Coordinates of C-alpha atoms in Angstrom, one line a residue:
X1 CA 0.0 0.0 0.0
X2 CA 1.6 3.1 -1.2
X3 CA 1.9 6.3 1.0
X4 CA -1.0 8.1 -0.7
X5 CA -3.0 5.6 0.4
X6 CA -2.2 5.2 3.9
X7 CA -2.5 9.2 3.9
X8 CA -6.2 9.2 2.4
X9 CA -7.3 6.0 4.7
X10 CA -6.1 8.0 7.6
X11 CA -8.2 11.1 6.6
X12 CA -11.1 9.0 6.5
X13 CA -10.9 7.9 9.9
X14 CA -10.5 11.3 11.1
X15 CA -13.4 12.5 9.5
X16 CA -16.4 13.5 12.0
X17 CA -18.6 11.1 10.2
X18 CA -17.3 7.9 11.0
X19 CA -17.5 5.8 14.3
X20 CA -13.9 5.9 14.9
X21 CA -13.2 9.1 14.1
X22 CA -13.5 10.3 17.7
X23 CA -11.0 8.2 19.0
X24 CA -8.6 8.6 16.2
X25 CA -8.7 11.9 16.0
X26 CA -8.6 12.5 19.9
X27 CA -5.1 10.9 19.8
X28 CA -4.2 12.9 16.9
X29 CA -5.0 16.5 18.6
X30 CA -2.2 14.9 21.0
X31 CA 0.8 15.4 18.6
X32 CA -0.8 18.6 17.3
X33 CA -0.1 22.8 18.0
X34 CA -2.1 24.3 20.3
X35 CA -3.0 27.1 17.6
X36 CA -3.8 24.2 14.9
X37 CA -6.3 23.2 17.6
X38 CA -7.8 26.5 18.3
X39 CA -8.4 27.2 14.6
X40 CA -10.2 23.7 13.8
X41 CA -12.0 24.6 16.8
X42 CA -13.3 27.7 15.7
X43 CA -13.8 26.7 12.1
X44 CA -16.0 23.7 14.1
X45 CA -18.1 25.9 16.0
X46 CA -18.5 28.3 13.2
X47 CA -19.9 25.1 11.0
X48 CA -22.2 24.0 13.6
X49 CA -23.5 27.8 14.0
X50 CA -24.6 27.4 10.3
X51 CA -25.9 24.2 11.1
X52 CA -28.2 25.2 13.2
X53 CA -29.9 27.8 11.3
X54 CA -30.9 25.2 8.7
X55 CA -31.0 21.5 10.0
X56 CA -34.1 20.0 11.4
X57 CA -33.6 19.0 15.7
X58 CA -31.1 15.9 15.7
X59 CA -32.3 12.9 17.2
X60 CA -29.5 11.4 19.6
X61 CA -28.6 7.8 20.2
X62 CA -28.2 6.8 23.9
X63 CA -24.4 6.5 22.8
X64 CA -24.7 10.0 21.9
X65 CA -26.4 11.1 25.2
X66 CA -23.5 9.0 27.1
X67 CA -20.8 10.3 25.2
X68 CA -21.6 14.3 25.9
X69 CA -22.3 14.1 29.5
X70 CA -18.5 12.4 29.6
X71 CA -17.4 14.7 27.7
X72 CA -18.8 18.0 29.9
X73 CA -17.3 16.7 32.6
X74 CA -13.6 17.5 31.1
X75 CA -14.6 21.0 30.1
X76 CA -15.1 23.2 32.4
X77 CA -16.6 25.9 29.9
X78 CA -19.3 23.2 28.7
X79 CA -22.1 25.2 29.0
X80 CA -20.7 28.0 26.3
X81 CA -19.7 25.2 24.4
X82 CA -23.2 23.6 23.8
X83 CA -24.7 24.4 20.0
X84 CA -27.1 22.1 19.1
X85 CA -28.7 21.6 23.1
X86 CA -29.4 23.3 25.6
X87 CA -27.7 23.2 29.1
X88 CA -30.7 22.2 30.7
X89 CA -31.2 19.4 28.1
X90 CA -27.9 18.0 29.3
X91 CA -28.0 18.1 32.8
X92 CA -31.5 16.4 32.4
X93 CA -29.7 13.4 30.4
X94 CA -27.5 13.3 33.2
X95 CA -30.5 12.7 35.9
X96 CA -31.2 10.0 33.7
X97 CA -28.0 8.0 33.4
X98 CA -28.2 8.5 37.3
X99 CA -31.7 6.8 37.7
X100 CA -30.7 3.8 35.1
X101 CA -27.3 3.1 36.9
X102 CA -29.5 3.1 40.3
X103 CA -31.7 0.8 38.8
X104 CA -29.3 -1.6 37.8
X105 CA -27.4 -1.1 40.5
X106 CA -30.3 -2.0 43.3
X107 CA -31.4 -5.0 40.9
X108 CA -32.2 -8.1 42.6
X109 CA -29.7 -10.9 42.3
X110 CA -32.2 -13.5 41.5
X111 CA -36.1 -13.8 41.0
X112 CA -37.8 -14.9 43.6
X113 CA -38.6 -18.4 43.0
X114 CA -42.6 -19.1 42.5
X115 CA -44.7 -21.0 45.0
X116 CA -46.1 -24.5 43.8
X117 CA -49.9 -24.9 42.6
X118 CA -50.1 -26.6 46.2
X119 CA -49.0 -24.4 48.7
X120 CA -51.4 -21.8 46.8
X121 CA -54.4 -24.3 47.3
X122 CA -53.3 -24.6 50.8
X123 CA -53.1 -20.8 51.6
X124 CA -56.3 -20.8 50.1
X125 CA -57.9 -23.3 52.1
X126 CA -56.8 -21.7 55.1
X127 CA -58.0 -18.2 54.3
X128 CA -61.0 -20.0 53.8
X129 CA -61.6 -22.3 56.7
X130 CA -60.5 -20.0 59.3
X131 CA -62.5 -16.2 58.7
X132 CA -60.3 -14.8 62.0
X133 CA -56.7 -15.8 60.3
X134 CA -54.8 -12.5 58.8
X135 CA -51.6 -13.3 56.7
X136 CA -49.4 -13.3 59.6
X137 CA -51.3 -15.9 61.1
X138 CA -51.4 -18.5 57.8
X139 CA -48.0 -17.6 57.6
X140 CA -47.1 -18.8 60.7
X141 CA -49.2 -22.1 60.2
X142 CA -47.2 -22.8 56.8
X143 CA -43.3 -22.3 58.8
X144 CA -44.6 -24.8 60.9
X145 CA -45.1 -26.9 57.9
X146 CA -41.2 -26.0 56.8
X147 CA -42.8 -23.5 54.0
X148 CA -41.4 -20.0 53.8
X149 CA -43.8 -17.8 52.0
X150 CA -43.8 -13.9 52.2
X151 CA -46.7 -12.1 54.2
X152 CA -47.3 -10.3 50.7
X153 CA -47.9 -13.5 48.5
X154 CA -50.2 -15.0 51.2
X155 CA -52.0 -11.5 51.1
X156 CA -52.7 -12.1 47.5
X157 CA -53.9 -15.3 47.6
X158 CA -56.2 -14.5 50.0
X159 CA -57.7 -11.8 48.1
X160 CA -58.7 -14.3 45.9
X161 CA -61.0 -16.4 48.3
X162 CA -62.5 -13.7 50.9
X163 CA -65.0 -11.4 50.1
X164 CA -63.7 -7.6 49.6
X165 CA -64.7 -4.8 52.0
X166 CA -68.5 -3.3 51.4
X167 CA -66.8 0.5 50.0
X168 CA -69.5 2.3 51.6
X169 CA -69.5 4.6 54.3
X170 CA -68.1 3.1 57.7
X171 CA -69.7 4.1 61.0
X172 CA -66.6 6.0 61.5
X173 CA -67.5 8.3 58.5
X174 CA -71.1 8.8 59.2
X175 CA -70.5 9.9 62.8
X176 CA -67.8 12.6 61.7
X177 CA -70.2 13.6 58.8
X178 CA -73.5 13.9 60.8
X179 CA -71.8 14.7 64.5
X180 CA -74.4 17.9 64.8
X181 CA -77.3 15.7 64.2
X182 CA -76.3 13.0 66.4
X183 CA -77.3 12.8 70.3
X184 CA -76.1 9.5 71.8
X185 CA -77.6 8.5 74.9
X186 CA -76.7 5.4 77.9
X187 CA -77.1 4.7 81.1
X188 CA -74.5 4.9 83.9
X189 CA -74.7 2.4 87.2
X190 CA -74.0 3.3 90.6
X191 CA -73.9 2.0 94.0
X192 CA -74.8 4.2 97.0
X193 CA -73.5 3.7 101.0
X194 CA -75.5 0.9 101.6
X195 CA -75.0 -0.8 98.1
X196 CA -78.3 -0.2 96.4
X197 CA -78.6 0.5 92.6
X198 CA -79.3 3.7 91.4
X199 CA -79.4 4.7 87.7
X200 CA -78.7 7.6 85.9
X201 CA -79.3 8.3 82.9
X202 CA -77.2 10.7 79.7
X203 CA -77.8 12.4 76.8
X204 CA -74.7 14.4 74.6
X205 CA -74.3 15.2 71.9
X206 CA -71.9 14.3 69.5
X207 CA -70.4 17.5 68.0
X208 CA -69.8 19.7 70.9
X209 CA -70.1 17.5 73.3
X210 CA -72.3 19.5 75.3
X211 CA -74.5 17.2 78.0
X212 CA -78.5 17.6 76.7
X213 CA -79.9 15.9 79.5
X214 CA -79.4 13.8 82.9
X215 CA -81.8 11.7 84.9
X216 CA -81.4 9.5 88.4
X217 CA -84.0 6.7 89.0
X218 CA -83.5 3.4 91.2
X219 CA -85.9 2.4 88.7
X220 CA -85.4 2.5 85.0
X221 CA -88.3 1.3 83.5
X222 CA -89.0 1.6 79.3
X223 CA -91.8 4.4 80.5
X224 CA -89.0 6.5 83.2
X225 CA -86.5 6.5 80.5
X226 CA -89.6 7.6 77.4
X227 CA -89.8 10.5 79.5
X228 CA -86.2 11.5 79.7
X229 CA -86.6 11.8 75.9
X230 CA -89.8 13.5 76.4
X231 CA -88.2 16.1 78.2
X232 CA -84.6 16.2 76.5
X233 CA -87.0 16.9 73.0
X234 CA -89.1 19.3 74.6
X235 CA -90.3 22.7 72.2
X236 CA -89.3 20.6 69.2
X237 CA -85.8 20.2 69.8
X238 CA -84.1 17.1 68.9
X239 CA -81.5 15.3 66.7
X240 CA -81.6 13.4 63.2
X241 CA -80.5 10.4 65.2
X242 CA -80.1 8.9 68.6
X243 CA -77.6 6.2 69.3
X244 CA -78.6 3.8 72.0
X245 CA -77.2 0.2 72.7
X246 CA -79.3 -2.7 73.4
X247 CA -80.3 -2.6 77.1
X248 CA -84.1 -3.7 77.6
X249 CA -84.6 -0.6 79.3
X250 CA -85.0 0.8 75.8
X251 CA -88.6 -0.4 74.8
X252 CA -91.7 0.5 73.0
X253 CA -92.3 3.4 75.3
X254 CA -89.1 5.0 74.1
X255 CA -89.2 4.4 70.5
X256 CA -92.9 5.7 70.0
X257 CA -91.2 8.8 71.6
X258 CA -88.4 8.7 69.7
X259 CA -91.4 8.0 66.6
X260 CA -92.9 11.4 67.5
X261 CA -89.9 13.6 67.5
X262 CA -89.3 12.2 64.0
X263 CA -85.8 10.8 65.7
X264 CA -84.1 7.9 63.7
X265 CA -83.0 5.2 66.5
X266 CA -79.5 4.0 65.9
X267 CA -78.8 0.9 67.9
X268 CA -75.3 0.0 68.2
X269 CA -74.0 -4.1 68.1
X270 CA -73.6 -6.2 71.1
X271 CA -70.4 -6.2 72.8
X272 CA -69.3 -3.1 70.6
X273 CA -68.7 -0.1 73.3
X274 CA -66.6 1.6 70.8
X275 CA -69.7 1.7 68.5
X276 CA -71.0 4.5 71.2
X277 CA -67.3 5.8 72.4
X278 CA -68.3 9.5 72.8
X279 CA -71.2 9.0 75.4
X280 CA -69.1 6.0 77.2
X281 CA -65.7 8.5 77.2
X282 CA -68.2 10.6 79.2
X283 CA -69.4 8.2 81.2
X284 CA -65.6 7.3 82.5
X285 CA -64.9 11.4 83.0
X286 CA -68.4 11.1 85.4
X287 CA -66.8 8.2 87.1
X288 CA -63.1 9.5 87.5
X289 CA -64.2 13.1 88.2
X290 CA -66.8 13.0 90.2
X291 CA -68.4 9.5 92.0
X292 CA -65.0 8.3 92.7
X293 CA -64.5 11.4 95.0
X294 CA -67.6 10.6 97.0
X295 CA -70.1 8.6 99.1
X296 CA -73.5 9.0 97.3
X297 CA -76.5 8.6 100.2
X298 CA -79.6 8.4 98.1
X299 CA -81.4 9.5 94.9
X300 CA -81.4 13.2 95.2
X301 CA -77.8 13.8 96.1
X302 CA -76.4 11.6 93.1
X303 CA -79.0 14.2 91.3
X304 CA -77.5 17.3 92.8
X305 CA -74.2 16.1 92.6
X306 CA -74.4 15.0 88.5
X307 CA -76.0 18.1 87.7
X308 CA -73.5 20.3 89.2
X309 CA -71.0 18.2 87.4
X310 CA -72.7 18.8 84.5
X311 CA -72.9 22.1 84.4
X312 CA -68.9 22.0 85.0
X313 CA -68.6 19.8 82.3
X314 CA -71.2 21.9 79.5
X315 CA -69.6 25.7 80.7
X316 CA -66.3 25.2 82.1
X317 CA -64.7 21.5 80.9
X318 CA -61.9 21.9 78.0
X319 CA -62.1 18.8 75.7
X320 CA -59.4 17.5 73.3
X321 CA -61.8 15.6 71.2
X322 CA -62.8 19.3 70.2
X323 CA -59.7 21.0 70.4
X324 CA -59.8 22.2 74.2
X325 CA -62.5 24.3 73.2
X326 CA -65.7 24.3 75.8
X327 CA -69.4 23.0 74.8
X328 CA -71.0 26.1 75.8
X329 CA -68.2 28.7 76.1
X330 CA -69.6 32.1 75.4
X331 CA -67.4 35.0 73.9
X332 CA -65.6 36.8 76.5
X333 CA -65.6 34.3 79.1
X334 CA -61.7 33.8 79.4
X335 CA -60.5 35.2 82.2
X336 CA -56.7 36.7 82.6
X337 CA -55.0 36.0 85.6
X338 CA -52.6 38.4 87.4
X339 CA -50.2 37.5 89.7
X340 CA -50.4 33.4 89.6
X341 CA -53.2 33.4 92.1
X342 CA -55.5 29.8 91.9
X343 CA -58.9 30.7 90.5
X344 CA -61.5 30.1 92.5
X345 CA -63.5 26.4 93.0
X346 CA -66.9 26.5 93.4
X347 CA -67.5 23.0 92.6
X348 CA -66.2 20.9 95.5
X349 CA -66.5 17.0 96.0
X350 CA -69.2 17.2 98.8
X351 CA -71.9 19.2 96.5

């Protein structure tokens, strides 16, 4: 191969063109002048400024993308040396090599290994047979057998054999969405000084918490606790709904009151205290409060006594289910103190 030849082959490698030109040529600039090098450099840039007034948006290879974000990192004037991108372009390229070499990086080593046909039917059988198992549970069940299956694949499987969740509303959500038209009401048992029953008897409501009505009785009959309602609903005041639970004290009497003040009866599930939390949380503050502080004697003083506490509780009680704020606090009524003196008491233990 003559000279000529070996001079035009080597041009053709160094041409910008071909897929070895980059290399080629990079360890040709090495034996070069530093002015030959800033002259094809400017004759470069000055083609790719014409370039770009005429040529249609390149498309670039993921080579391409590879290659430029290598190559700004040696320059530390890349961004004036950018034509046919923009900065922003680049840096964005960048974000994206980042991600893939994450991704790789945090790949698994091996693909989890898929369960048999049989130790699906089994999960299944399980989910089935036993209603009160959760995942942990089966799980459990199948180490005993020597199998090791993930909480999440049990989870799935037994998706497949129980029924999904009704999507309507909870009693949760219907409580919070109708608190102002809700009263709840129950009945709170105590024993006087010579251990005899007496009874009395609460209505709150659920929004502010405020206490509508209390009642004492040694004897709650169905007609004693129709007229509590009777007079809780007097002048046509009265909720939407009234929660009660189960108690037979709670009969016809009551709900052909309940009837008339166009009230909806709402009766909570057996063994479900949680399903009436508000009026039983107040039923605990009347115990803690107040009757544990004190020897009730008879009917009228637990009646005294309760609707003092009442009134404490309706005008002066902050609650955190409300955000400390008092059922019937009445603009104005906080009062400043000077000089860290106690306020006053003026409900005490033996009222």
């Amino acid at each position: 191969m003559s000279f000529q030849a070996l001079h035009h082959r080597f041009i053709d490698w160094t041409k910008p063109d071909t897929a070895t030109s980059l290399l080629v040529g990079t360890l040709t600039d090495l034996a070069r002048s530093k002015t030959e090098l800033v002259a094809e450099n400017a004759l470069l840039r000055q083609q790719l400024i014409i370039l770009s007034r005429h040529v249609k948006r390149p498309v670039f290879k993921k080579s391409d993308r590879m290659l430029l974000v290598l190559l700004a990192r040696a320059v530390r004037t890349w961004k004036q040396a950018l034509f046919i991108i923009q900065p922003e372009t680049l840096l964005r390229w960048h974000r994206q090599g980042f991600q893939l070499y994450w991704k790789y990086k945090s790949r698994t080593a091996s693909a989890k290994p898929k369960i048999s046909a049989e130790i699906v039917a089994l999960i299944k059988d399980m989910a089935k047979d036993n209603r009160l198992w959760g995942a942990e549970r089966i799980r459990g069940e199948l180490l005993k057998l020597g199998l090791r299956v993930c909480k999440r694949t049990i989870q799935k499987y037994m998706r497949q054999v129980r029924p999904a969740r009704p999507r309507g509303q909870n009693w949760k959500t219907f409580l919070h969405t109708h608190a102002e038209q809700i009263w709840a009401c129950d009945f709170l048992p105590v024993t006087d000084l010579l251990f005899r029953s007496l009874y009395a008897f609460f209505i709150i409501e659920l929004h502010s918490r405020r206490v509508i009505h209390v009642g004492v009785t040694r004897s709650p009959t169905d007609a004693w606790t129709a007229q509590q309602l009777r007079e809780a609903t007097a002048y046509g005041v009265g909720p939407k709904y009234l929660i009660r639970d189960n108690d037979g004290k709670f009969g016809v009497g009551f709900a052909r009151i309940a009837q008339t003040s166009r009230i909806e009866i709402l009766t909570t599930p057996y063994f479900a205290p949680r399903a009436n939390a508000i009026c039983e949380r107040f039923l605990g503050s009347v115990r803690r409060e107040c009757l544990d502080h004190l020897l009730i004697l008879h009917e009228k003083q637990l009646h005294r006594v309760l609707n003092a506490y009442v009134q404490y509780f309706n005008q002066a009680r902050p609650h955190q289910g409300i955000r400390q704020q008092i059922p019937e606090q009445k603009a104005g009524s906080v009062v400043f103190l000077e000089g860290g003196n106690e306020p006053e008491r003026h409900l005490s233990h033996g009222q």
